[in-house]
mmCIF file of C-alpha atoms and ligand atoms in Angstrom:
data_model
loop_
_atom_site.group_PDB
_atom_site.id
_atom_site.type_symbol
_atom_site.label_atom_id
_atom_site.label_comp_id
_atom_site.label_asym_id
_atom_site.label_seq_id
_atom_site.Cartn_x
_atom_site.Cartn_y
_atom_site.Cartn_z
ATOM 1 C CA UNK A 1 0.287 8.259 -16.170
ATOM 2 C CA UNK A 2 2.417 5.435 -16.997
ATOM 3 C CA UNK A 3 1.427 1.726 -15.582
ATOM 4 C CA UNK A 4 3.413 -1.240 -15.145
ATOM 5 C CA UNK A 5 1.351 -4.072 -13.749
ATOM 6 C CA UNK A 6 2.568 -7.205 -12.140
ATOM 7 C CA UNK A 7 0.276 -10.288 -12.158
ATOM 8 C CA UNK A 8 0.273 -13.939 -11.216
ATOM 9 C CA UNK A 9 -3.290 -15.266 -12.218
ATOM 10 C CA UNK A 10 -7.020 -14.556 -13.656
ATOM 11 C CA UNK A 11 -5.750 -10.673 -14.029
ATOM 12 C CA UNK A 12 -9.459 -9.590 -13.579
ATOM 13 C CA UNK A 13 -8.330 -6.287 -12.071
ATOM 14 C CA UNK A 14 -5.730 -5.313 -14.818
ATOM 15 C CA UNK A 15 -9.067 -5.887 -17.033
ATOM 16 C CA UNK A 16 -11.036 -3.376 -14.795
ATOM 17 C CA UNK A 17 -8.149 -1.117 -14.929
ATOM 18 C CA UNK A 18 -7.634 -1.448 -18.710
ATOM 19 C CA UNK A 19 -11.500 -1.263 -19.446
ATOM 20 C CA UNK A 20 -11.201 2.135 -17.781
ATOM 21 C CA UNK A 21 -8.386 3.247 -19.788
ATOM 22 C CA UNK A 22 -10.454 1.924 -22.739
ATOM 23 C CA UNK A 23 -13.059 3.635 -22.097
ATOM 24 C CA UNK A 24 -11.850 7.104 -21.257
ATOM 25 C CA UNK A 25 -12.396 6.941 -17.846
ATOM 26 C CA UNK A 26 -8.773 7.156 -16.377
ATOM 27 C CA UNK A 27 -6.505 8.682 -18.496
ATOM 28 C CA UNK A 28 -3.185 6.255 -18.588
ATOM 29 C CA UNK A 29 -0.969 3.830 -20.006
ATOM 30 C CA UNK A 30 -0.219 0.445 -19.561
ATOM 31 C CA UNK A 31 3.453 0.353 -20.618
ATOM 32 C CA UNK A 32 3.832 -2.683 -19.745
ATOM 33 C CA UNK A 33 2.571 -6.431 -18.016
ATOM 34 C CA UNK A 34 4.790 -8.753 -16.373
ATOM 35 C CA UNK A 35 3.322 -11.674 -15.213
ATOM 36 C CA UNK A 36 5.738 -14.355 -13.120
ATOM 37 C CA UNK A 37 3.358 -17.676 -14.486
ATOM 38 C CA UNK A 38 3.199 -18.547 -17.851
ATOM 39 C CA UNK A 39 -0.495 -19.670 -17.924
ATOM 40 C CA UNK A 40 -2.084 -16.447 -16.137
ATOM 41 C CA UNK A 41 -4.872 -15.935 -17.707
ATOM 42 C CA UNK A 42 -3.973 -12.252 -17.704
ATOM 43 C CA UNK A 43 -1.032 -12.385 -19.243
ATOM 44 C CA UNK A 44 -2.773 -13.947 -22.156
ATOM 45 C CA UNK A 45 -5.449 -10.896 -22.168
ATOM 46 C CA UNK A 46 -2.152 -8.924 -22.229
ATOM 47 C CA UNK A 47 -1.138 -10.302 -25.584
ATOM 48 C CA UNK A 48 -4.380 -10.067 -27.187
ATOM 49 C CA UNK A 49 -4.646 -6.549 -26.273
ATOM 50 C CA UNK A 50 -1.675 -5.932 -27.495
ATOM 51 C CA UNK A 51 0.040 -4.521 -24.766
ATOM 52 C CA UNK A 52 4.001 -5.245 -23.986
ATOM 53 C CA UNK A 53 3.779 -8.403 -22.016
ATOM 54 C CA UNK A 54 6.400 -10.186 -20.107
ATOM 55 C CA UNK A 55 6.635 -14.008 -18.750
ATOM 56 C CA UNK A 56 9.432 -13.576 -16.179
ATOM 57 C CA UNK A 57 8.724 -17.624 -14.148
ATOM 58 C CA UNK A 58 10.381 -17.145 -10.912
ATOM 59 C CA UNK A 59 11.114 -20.492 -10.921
ATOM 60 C CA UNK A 60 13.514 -20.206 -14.163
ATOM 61 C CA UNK A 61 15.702 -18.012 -11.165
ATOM 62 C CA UNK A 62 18.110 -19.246 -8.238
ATOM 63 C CA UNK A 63 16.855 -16.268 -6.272
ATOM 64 C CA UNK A 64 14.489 -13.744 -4.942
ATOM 65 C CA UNK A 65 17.048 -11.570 -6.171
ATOM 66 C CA UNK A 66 18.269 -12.965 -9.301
ATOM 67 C CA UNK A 67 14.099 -12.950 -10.182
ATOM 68 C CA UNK A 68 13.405 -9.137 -9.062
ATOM 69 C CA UNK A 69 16.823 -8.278 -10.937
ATOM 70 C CA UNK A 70 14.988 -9.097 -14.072
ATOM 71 C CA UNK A 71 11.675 -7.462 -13.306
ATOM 72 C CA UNK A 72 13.567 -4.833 -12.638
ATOM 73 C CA UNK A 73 15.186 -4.858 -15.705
ATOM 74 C CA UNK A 74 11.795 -4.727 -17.752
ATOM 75 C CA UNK A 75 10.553 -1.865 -15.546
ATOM 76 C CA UNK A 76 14.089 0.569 -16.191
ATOM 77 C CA UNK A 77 12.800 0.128 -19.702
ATOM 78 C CA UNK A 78 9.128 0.827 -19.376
ATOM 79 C CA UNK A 79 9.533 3.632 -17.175
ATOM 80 C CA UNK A 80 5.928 3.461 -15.266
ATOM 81 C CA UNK A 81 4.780 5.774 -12.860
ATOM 82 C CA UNK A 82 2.832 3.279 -10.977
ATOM 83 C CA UNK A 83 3.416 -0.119 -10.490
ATOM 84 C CA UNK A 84 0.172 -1.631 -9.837
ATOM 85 C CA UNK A 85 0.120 -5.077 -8.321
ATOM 86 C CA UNK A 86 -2.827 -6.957 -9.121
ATOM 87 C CA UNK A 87 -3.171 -10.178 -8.132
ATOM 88 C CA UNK A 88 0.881 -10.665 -8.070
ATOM 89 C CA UNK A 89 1.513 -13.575 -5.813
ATOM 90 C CA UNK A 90 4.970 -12.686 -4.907
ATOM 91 C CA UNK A 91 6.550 -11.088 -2.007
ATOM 92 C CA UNK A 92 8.759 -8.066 -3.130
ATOM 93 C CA UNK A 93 12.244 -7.778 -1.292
ATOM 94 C CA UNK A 94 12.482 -4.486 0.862
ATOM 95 C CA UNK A 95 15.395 -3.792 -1.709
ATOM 96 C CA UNK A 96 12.905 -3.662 -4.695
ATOM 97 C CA UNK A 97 10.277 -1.864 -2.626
ATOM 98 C CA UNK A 98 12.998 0.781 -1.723
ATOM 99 C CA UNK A 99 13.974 1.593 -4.903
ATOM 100 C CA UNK A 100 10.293 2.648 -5.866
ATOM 101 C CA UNK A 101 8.696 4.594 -2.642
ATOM 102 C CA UNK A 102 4.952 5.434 -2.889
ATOM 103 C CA UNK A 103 5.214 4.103 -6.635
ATOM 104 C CA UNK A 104 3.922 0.628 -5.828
ATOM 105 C CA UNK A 105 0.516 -0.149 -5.240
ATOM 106 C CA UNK A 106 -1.297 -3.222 -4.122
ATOM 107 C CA UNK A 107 -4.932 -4.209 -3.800
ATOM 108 C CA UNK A 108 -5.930 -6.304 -0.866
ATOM 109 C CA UNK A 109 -9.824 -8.004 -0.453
ATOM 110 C CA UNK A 110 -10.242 -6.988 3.317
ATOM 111 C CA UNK A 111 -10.157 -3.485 4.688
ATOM 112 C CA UNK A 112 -7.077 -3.528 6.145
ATOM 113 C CA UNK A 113 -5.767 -3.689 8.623
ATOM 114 C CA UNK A 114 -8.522 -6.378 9.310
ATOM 115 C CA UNK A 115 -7.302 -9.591 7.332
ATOM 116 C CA UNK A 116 -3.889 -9.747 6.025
ATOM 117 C CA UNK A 117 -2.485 -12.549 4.135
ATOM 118 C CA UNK A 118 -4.512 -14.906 2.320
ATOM 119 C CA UNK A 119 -7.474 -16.279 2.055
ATOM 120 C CA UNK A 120 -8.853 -12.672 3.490
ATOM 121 C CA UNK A 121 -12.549 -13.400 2.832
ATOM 122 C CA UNK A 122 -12.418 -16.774 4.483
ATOM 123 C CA UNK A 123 -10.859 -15.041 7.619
ATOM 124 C CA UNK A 124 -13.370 -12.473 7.630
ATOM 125 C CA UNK A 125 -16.509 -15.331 7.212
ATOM 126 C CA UNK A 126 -14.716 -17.278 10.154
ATOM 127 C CA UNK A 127 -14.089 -13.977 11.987
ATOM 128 C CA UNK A 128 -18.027 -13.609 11.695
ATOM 129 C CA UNK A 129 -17.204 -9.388 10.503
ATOM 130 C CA UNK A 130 -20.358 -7.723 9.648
ATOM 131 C CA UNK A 131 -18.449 -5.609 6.665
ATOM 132 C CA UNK A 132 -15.665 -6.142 4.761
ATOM 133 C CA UNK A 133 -14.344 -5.087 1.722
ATOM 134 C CA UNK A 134 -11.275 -4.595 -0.197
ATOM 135 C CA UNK A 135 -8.022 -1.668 0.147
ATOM 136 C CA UNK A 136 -5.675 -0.206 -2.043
ATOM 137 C CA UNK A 137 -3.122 0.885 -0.321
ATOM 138 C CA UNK A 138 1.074 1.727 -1.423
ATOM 139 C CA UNK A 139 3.474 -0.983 -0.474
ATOM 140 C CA UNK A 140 5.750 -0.355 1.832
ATOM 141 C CA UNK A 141 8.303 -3.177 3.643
ATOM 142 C CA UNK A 142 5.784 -5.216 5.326
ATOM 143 C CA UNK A 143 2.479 -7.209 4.028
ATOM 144 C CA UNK A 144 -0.375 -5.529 3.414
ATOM 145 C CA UNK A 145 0.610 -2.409 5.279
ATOM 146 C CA UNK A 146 1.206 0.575 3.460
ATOM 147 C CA UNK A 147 -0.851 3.943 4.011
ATOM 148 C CA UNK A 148 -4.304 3.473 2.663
ATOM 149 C CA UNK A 149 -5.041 5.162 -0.916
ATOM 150 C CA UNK A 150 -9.081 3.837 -0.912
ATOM 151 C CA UNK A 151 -10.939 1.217 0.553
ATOM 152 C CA UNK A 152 -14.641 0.361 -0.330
ATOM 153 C CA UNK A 153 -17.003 -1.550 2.294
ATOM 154 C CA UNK A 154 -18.951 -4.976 1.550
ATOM 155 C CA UNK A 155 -21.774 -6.353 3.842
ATOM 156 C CA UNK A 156 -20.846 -10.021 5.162
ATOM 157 C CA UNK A 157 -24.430 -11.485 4.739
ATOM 158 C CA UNK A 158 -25.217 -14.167 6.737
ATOM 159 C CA UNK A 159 -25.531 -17.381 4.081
ATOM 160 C CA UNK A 160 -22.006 -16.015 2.673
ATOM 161 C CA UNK A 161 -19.222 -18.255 2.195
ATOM 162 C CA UNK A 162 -15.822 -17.179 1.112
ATOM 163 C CA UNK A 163 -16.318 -17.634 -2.417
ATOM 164 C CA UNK A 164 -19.829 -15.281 -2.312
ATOM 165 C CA UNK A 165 -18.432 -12.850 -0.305
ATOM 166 C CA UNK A 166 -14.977 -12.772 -2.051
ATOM 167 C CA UNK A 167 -17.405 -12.771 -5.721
ATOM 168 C CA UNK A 168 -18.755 -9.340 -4.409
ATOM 169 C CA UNK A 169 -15.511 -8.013 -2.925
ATOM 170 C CA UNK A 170 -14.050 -8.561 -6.419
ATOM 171 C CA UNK A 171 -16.929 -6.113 -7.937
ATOM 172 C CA UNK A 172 -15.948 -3.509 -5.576
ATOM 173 C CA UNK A 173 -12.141 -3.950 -6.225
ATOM 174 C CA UNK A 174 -12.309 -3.289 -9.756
ATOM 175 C CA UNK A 175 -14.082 0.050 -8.933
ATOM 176 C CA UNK A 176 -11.779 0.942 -5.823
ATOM 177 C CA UNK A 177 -8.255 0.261 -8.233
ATOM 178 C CA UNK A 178 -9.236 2.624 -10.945
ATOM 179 C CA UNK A 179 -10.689 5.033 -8.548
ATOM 180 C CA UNK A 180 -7.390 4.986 -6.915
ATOM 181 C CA UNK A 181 -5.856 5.653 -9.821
ATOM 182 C CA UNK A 182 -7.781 8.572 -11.021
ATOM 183 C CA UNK A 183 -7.264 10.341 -7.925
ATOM 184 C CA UNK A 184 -3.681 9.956 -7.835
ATOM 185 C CA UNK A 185 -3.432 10.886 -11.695
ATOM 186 C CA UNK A 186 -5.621 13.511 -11.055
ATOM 187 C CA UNK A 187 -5.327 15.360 -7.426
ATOM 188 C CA UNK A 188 -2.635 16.695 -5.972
ATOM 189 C CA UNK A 189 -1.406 14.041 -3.065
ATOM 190 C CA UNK A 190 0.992 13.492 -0.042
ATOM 191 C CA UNK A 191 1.892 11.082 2.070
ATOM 192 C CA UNK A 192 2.279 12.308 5.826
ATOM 193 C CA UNK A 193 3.218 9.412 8.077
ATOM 194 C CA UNK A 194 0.423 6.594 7.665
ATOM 195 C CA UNK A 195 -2.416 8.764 5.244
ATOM 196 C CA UNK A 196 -2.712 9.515 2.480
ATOM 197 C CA UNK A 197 -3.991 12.985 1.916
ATOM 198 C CA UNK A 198 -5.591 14.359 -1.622
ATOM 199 C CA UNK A 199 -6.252 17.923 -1.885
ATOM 200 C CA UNK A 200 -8.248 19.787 -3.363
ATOM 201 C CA UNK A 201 -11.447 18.407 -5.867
ATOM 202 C CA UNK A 202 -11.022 15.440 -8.109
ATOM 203 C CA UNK A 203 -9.839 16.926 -11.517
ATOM 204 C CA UNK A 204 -11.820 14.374 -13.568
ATOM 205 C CA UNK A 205 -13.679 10.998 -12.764
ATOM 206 C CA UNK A 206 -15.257 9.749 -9.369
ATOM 207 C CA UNK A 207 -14.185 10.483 -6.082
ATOM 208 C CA UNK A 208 -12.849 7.459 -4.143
ATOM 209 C CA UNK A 209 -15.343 6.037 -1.855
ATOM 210 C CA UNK A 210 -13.746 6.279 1.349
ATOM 211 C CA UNK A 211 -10.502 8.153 0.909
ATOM 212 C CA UNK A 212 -7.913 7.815 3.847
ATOM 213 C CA UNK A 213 -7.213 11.482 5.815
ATOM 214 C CA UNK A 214 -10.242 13.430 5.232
HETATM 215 C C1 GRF B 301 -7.821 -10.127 -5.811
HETATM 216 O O1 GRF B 301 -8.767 -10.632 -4.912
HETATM 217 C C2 GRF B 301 -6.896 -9.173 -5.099
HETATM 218 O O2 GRF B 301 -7.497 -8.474 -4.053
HETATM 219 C C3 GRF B 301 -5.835 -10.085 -4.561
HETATM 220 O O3 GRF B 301 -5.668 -11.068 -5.559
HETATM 221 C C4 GRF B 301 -6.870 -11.186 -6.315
HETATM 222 C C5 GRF B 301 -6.487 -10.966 -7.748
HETATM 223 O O4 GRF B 301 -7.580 -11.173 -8.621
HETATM 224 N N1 GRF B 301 -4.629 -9.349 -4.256
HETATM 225 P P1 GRF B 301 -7.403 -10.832 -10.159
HETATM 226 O O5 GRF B 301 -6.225 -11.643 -10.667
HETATM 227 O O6 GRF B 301 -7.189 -9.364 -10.296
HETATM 228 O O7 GRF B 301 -8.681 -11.293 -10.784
#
C-alpha cells in the first residue's frame, strides 16, 4: 500500500503511522510527504527519515488552484494509494477531491458528526459531551463528512480542558489512523452510500475499534 501524506504542522500522526510501518505492524509505504509550511515539524522528521519530502508553501501560489496543481503534480509521480491527511490545514477543492474518490483520508479529533471544524475538543468541553474521541473517515466534498472508516471513544472527565482532553484524543488517533489503515490494506471493503463496510476477518493486525456498518 502506497502512502502519500499531506501535513501542515507537529506531524505526530505521520510518526504514529510511520512507527507502524517501522515496526511491521502495517505493511506500507510512504512514497511520499508534502507538507504546505516550511517549518512543520513533520516535514523535518520527513527528511531525517529519509523519506521523499516536499515543501509546496501555498503562499508561494496565486491560487487554490495554481497550489493543488502542484500537489498534484508530486502525487502523479508518487503514485499513492492513499492519501492520508494528517494534520493538513488546507481545504481541498471539490476538483482535487474528485479526481481521487475514496483515496483520501482525513483524521478528525471528535467523533463526527459531533464537532466539525476546529478547535473540536474545545467545542466538545464547552458542549459539556460526556465522550468524545477522534474519526477517520474518507473525504468527500464537504468538511469533515465523508463515510466513517473508524472512530475510537474518549471520556470527557470533568477537570478537562481542551488541551487535556485533546492530549488524550491525540493517543487514541495515532492508534485509530493505522488501524484504519490496516484494515483497508488488509480486508476486503466497500463503500455503500454513507458506511463503510469491511468483510470478512482482518487479514493481519488489530481490528478497528468501532468500525462503521457492522
Ligand atoms: C490532529 O488533532 C488531527 O486530528 C487534526 O490535526 C491534528 C494534527 O496533529 N486533523 P499532528 O500534526 O498529526 O500531530
Amino acid at each position: 500500500m502506497r502512502l502519500a501524506i499531506l501535513l501542515s504542522g507537529r506531524g505526530s500522526n505521520f510518526a504514529a503511522i510511520h512507527d507502524a510501518i517501522v515496526r511491521g505492524e502495517l505493511d506500507a509505504e510512504i512514497v511520499c510527504v508534502i507538507s504546505n509550511r516550511p517549518d512543520a515539524p513533520g516535514i523535518a522528521n520527513a527528511r531525517q527519515w529519509g523519506l521523499d519530502a516536499h515543501v509546496i508553501d501555498h503562499r508561494a501560489f496565486a491560487s487554490r488552484a495554481a497550489h493543488e496543481y502542484e500537489v498534484l503534480r508530486v502525487l502523479e509521480q508518487a503514485r499513492p494509494d492513499f492519501i492520508v491527511l494528517a494534520g493538513y490545514m488546507r481545504l481541498l477543492s471539490a476538483d482535487f477531491v474528485a479526481k481521487f474518490p475514496q483515496r483520501i483520508l482525513n483524521i478528525h479529533p471528535s467523533l463526527l458528526p459531533a464537532f466539525p471544524g476546529v478547535d473540536a475538543q474545545k467545542q466538545a468541553v464547552d458542549y459539556g459531551v460526556r465522550v468524545s474521541g477522534c474519526t477517520v473517515h474518507f473525504v468527500d466534498e464537504s468538511l469533515d463528512a465523508g463515510p466513517i472508516i473508524v472512530q475510537r471513544a474518549v471520556e470527557v472527565r470533568p477537570d478537562d480542558d481542551a488541551e487535556s482532553l485533546a492530549a488524550r484524543i491525540l493517543e487514541e488517533e495515532h492508534v485509530a489512523y493505522v488501524e484504519a489503515l490496516v484494515a483497508l490494506g488488509t480486508r476486503v471493503w466497500r463503500v455503500e452510500g454513507r458506511r463503510v463496510l469491511f468483510e470478512g476477518p482482518a487479514a493481519g493486525g488489530r481490528r478497528p475499534a468501532v468500525e462503521s456498518g457492522r
